[in-house]
Coordinates of C-alpha atoms and ligand atoms in Angstrom, one line a residue:
X1304 CA -16.8 8.7 22.2
X1305 CA -15.1 6.8 18.1
X1306 CA -18.5 8.3 16.5
X1307 CA -17.5 11.6 18.0
X1308 CA -16.5 14.5 15.0
X1309 CA -13.1 15.5 15.3
X1310 CA -12.6 19.5 15.1
X1311 CA -10.0 21.2 15.0
X1312 CA -10.4 21.7 19.2
X1313 CA -9.4 18.3 20.1
X1314 CA -6.0 18.6 19.1
X1315 CA -5.5 21.5 21.9
X1316 CA -7.9 19.7 24.0
X1317 CA -6.1 16.4 23.5
X1318 CA -2.1 18.4 24.2
X1319 CA -3.9 19.7 27.4
X1320 CA -5.1 16.1 28.5
X1321 CA -1.9 14.2 27.5
X1322 CA -4.5 11.9 25.2
X1323 CA -2.1 10.9 22.1
X1324 CA -3.6 12.1 18.8
X1325 CA -3.6 9.7 15.4
X1326 CA -2.9 10.6 12.2
X1327 CA -2.3 8.8 8.9
X1328 CA -2.7 9.3 5.1
X1329 CA -5.1 8.0 2.7
X1330 CA -5.8 8.9 -1.2
X1331 CA -9.0 6.9 -1.9
X1332 CA -12.1 6.6 -0.7
X1333 CA -12.0 2.7 0.8
X1334 CA -9.1 3.2 2.4
X1335 CA -10.2 6.8 3.9
X1336 CA -13.4 4.3 4.7
X1337 CA -11.7 2.0 7.1
X1338 CA -9.0 4.7 8.9
X1339 CA -12.1 6.4 9.9
X1340 CA -13.3 3.3 11.4
X1341 CA -10.8 2.6 13.2
X1342 CA -11.2 5.8 15.1
X1343 CA -8.3 7.2 13.5
X1344 CA -7.7 11.5 15.0
X1345 CA -7.1 12.9 11.5
X1346 CA -6.3 12.0 7.7
X1347 CA -3.7 13.8 5.6
X1348 CA -3.5 13.8 2.3
X1349 CA -0.4 14.5 1.6
X1350 CA 1.5 14.8 -1.3
X1351 CA 3.2 11.6 -0.6
X1352 CA 0.8 10.8 -3.0
X1353 CA 3.0 11.2 -5.7
X1354 CA 5.5 8.6 -4.3
X1355 CA 3.3 5.9 -2.7
X1356 CA 0.5 5.8 -5.2
X1357 CA 1.2 8.0 -8.7
X1358 CA 4.8 6.3 -8.8
X1359 CA 6.5 9.0 -9.5
X1360 CA 10.3 9.0 -8.0
X1361 CA 9.9 13.0 -6.0
X1362 CA 6.9 14.4 -3.7
X1363 CA 7.9 17.9 -6.0
X1364 CA 6.4 16.0 -9.1
X1365 CA 3.2 16.5 -7.7
X1366 CA 0.0 18.5 -8.8
X1367 CA -2.9 20.9 -7.2
X1368 CA -4.6 19.3 -9.1
X1369 CA -4.2 15.8 -8.3
X1370 CA -4.2 16.5 -5.1
X1371 CA -7.2 18.2 -5.1
X1372 CA -8.7 15.0 -7.3
X1373 CA -7.7 12.8 -4.0
X1374 CA -9.0 14.4 -1.5
X1375 CA -12.3 13.9 -2.5
X1376 CA -12.2 10.6 -2.5
X1377 CA -11.0 10.5 0.3
X1378 CA -13.6 13.4 1.9
X1379 CA -16.3 10.3 0.8
X1380 CA -15.1 7.8 3.0
X1381 CA -14.8 10.4 5.7
X1382 CA -17.4 11.3 8.3
X1383 CA -15.8 11.3 11.6
X1384 CA -11.4 12.3 11.4
X1385 CA -10.1 15.8 11.1
X1386 CA -9.3 15.8 6.8
X1387 CA -6.3 17.9 5.7
X1388 CA -4.9 18.1 2.3
X1389 CA -1.0 18.8 1.8
X1390 CA 0.1 22.2 -0.1
X1391 CA 2.1 20.8 -2.7
X1392 CA 5.8 22.1 -3.5
X1393 CA 5.3 25.0 -6.3
X1394 CA 1.6 25.9 -4.6
X1395 CA 2.1 28.6 -1.7
X1396 CA 6.1 28.8 -2.3
X1397 CA 5.8 31.7 -5.3
X1398 CA 3.7 34.0 -3.0
X1399 CA 0.4 34.7 -0.5
X1400 CA -2.2 35.0 -3.3
X1401 CA -1.3 31.7 -4.3
X1402 CA -1.1 29.9 -0.8
X1403 CA -4.4 31.3 -0.1
X1404 CA -6.0 30.5 -3.6
X1405 CA -4.7 26.6 -3.2
X1406 CA -5.7 25.9 0.5
X1407 CA -9.0 27.4 -0.7
X1408 CA -9.3 25.1 -3.2
X1409 CA -8.7 22.2 -1.0
X1410 CA -11.3 23.5 1.2
X1411 CA -13.9 23.8 -1.4
X1412 CA -13.4 21.4 -4.0
X1413 CA -11.9 18.5 -1.9
X1414 CA -14.2 19.1 1.5
X1415 CA -10.6 19.2 3.4
X1416 CA -11.3 21.2 6.8
X1417 CA -7.3 21.6 6.9
X1418 CA -3.9 22.3 5.3
X1419 CA -0.3 21.2 6.0
X1420 CA 2.6 23.2 4.7
X1421 CA 6.6 22.9 5.0
X1422 CA 8.7 25.1 6.2
X1423 CA 9.4 27.5 9.5
X1424 CA 9.8 30.4 10.0
X1425 CA 10.3 31.8 6.3
X1426 CA 6.9 30.5 5.1
X1427 CA 5.1 32.4 8.7
X1428 CA 3.3 34.9 6.0
X1429 CA 1.7 32.7 4.3
X1430 CA 0.9 30.4 7.3
X1431 CA -0.4 33.8 8.6
X1432 CA -2.9 34.7 4.8
X1433 CA -4.0 31.1 4.7
X1434 CA -5.4 31.3 8.7
X1435 CA -6.6 35.4 7.6
X1436 CA -9.0 33.1 5.1
X1437 CA -10.0 30.9 7.8
X1438 CA -8.0 28.2 7.2
X1439 CA -6.7 25.9 9.7
X1440 CA -2.7 25.2 8.7
X1441 CA -0.8 22.0 10.3
X1442 CA 3.0 23.4 9.9
X1443 CA 5.9 20.9 9.2
X1444 CA 9.4 21.5 10.5
X1445 CA 12.3 19.3 10.2
X1446 CA 12.3 16.8 7.2
X1447 CA 10.7 19.0 4.8
X1448 CA 10.8 16.2 1.9
X1449 CA 9.9 19.0 -0.7
X1450 CA 13.3 21.0 -0.1
X1451 CA 15.3 17.7 -0.6
X1452 CA 17.2 19.1 -3.4
X1453 CA 18.5 22.0 -0.6
X1454 CA 19.0 20.1 1.8
X1455 CA 20.8 17.3 -0.1
X1456 CA 18.9 14.6 0.7
X1457 CA 16.6 12.5 3.7
X1458 CA 18.5 13.0 6.5
X1459 CA 17.7 13.1 10.5
X1460 CA 17.2 17.3 11.3
X1461 CA 18.5 19.3 14.2
X1462 CA 21.2 16.5 14.9
X1463 CA 23.7 19.9 16.1
X1464 CA 23.2 22.3 18.7
X1465 CA 23.0 24.9 15.5
X1466 CA 20.3 23.4 13.3
X1467 CA 18.6 22.0 16.6
X1468 CA 18.5 25.2 18.2
X1469 CA 17.0 26.6 14.7
X1470 CA 14.9 24.1 14.7
X1471 CA 13.6 25.1 18.3
X1472 CA 12.5 28.9 17.2
X1473 CA 11.4 27.6 13.6
X1474 CA 8.8 25.4 15.7
X1475 CA 7.5 28.7 18.4
X1476 CA 7.8 31.4 14.9
X1477 CA 5.0 28.9 13.7
X1478 CA 2.5 28.1 16.9
X1479 CA 2.8 32.6 17.0
X1480 CA 2.0 32.6 13.5
X1481 CA -1.3 30.6 14.4
X1482 CA -0.5 26.7 13.5
X1483 CA -2.8 24.5 15.1
X1484 CA -0.4 21.8 15.3
X1485 CA 2.8 21.2 14.0
X1486 CA 4.3 17.5 12.2
X1487 CA 8.1 17.1 13.4
X1488 CA 9.6 15.0 10.4
X1489 CA 13.3 13.2 11.2
X1490 CA 14.6 14.8 14.0
X1491 CA 15.9 13.2 17.6
X1492 CA 13.9 12.6 20.5
X1493 CA 15.1 14.9 22.6
X1494 CA 15.0 17.6 20.4
X1495 CA 11.3 16.3 19.7
X1496 CA 11.0 16.1 23.4
X1497 CA 11.9 20.1 24.0
X1498 CA 9.7 21.1 21.5
X1499 CA 6.5 19.1 22.4
X1500 CA 7.6 20.6 26.3
X1501 CA 7.7 23.9 24.7
X1502 CA 4.8 25.0 22.3
X1503 CA 1.3 24.9 24.1
X1504 CA 0.2 23.2 20.3
X1505 CA 0.6 19.8 19.9
X1506 CA 3.2 18.1 17.9
X1507 CA 2.7 15.0 15.8
X1508 CA 5.7 13.1 15.1
X1509 CA 6.8 11.0 12.4
X1510 CA 10.4 9.5 13.1
X1511 CA 10.7 11.8 15.9
X1512 CA 9.8 9.7 18.8
X1513 CA 8.1 8.7 21.5
X1514 CA 7.9 12.1 23.5
X1515 CA 5.4 13.9 20.5
X1516 CA 2.2 14.3 21.4
X1517 CA 0.6 12.1 18.5
X1518 CA 2.0 10.1 15.3
X1519 CA 1.6 10.4 12.1
X1520 CA 2.7 8.2 9.6
X1521 CA 2.3 6.6 5.8
X1522 CA -1.0 4.1 5.6
X1523 CA 1.0 1.9 2.9
X1524 CA 3.9 1.8 5.0
X1525 CA 2.2 0.4 7.9
X1526 CA 0.9 -2.5 5.7
X1527 CA 4.1 -3.7 4.4
X1528 CA 3.0 -2.4 0.8
X1529 CA 6.7 -1.9 0.1
X1530 CA 9.3 -4.9 0.2
X1531 CA 12.5 -2.4 -0.7
X1532 CA 14.1 -0.6 2.0
X1533 CA 12.0 1.5 4.5
X1534 CA 13.4 4.0 7.2
X1535 CA 13.5 2.2 10.9
X1536 CA 11.1 5.0 12.3
X1537 CA 8.3 2.9 10.1
X1538 CA 6.6 0.1 11.9
X1539 CA 5.0 -2.4 9.4
X1540 CA 1.5 -3.5 11.1
X1541 CA 1.1 -6.2 8.5
X1542 CA 2.2 -7.6 5.4
X1543 CA -0.3 -6.7 2.8
X1544 CA 2.1 -7.2 -0.3
X1545 CA 2.5 -11.2 0.2
X1546 CA -1.4 -11.5 0.5
X1547 CA -2.6 -9.4 -2.6
X1548 CA 0.1 -11.0 -4.9
X1549 CA -1.3 -14.4 -3.9
X1550 CA -4.7 -12.8 -4.0
X1551 CA -3.4 -12.4 -8.0
X1552 CA -1.6 -15.3 -8.4
X1553 CA -4.7 -18.0 -7.2
X1554 CA -7.5 -15.6 -9.5
X1555 CA -4.8 -16.6 -12.3
X1556 CA -4.4 -20.2 -12.0
X1557 CA -7.9 -20.8 -11.5
X1558 CA -9.0 -18.6 -14.5
X1559 CA -6.3 -20.2 -16.4
X1560 CA -7.5 -23.9 -15.2
X1561 CA -10.8 -23.5 -15.9
X1562 CA -11.7 -23.5 -11.9
X1563 CA -13.0 -20.4 -12.0
X1564 CA -16.0 -19.2 -12.6
X1565 CA -17.9 -22.2 -10.2
X1566 CA -21.5 -22.8 -11.2
X1567 CA -22.2 -20.9 -8.0
X1568 CA -20.6 -17.3 -9.2
X1569 CA -22.4 -17.9 -12.4
X1570 CA -26.1 -16.7 -13.3
Ligands
LIG383 O1 2.9 13.5 2.8 C1 2.9 13.1 3.6 O2 2.5 11.5 3.7 C2 3.7 13.5 4.8 C3 3.8 12.6 6.0 C4 3.8 11.7 6.3 C5 3.7 13.9 7.5 O3 4.1 14.8 4.7

């Protein structure tokens, strides 16, 4: 059933059936189209946009307007996958009103079907307010890149008894608040296993091991766009950067030498 439209109900169905959920990020239309054609369940317009595409040094610089702009493009490439917009830093932290208004923008202006929010028990009021407006919410606990200034960097979360207990409580509160699924980022696999067994909603892991109900990765990471250090949990399924560089160098060399354009490519 590769062409059946994925809805929020499919997340629960897959949790029950044990079929793994697949999710990738996209920030533009052509990439979204390829991902959709490949049969991926859900596309996340992540605030990783800032670091992956816009060249920022942190996701905290990404604005709501930038997210909307890219989510619109992604929408145009998707007909089957479930589309989720990632609420950027300061789009929901200040008030329930901000949270509902900005989640509403994702739906109304970009055609997203759900939003993702970072945070645990402290953020459940926001989540309930957004769901109350009719917008499904994907929770996100463990490493929360928007809070790295508070937590002191990008590191594995929930490694000791106290913090792992807190993480379990956070995930349970997100389920109680009505999230349809929860992202677990950079947590030990045994902790992710415990949380996955405890929740009736699916867990989507990123750096959280093999026991989660699904996996999400940044598409540019799995394509091998970046040659600098990549975290241990990333698997590169392609090495696209040298291919692009070769093509660009060939274009340059053929243009400079007069090989391109030839007769065949001229009117
Ligand atoms: O911004 C993002 O891309 C994300 C994930 C990959 C979970 O939050």
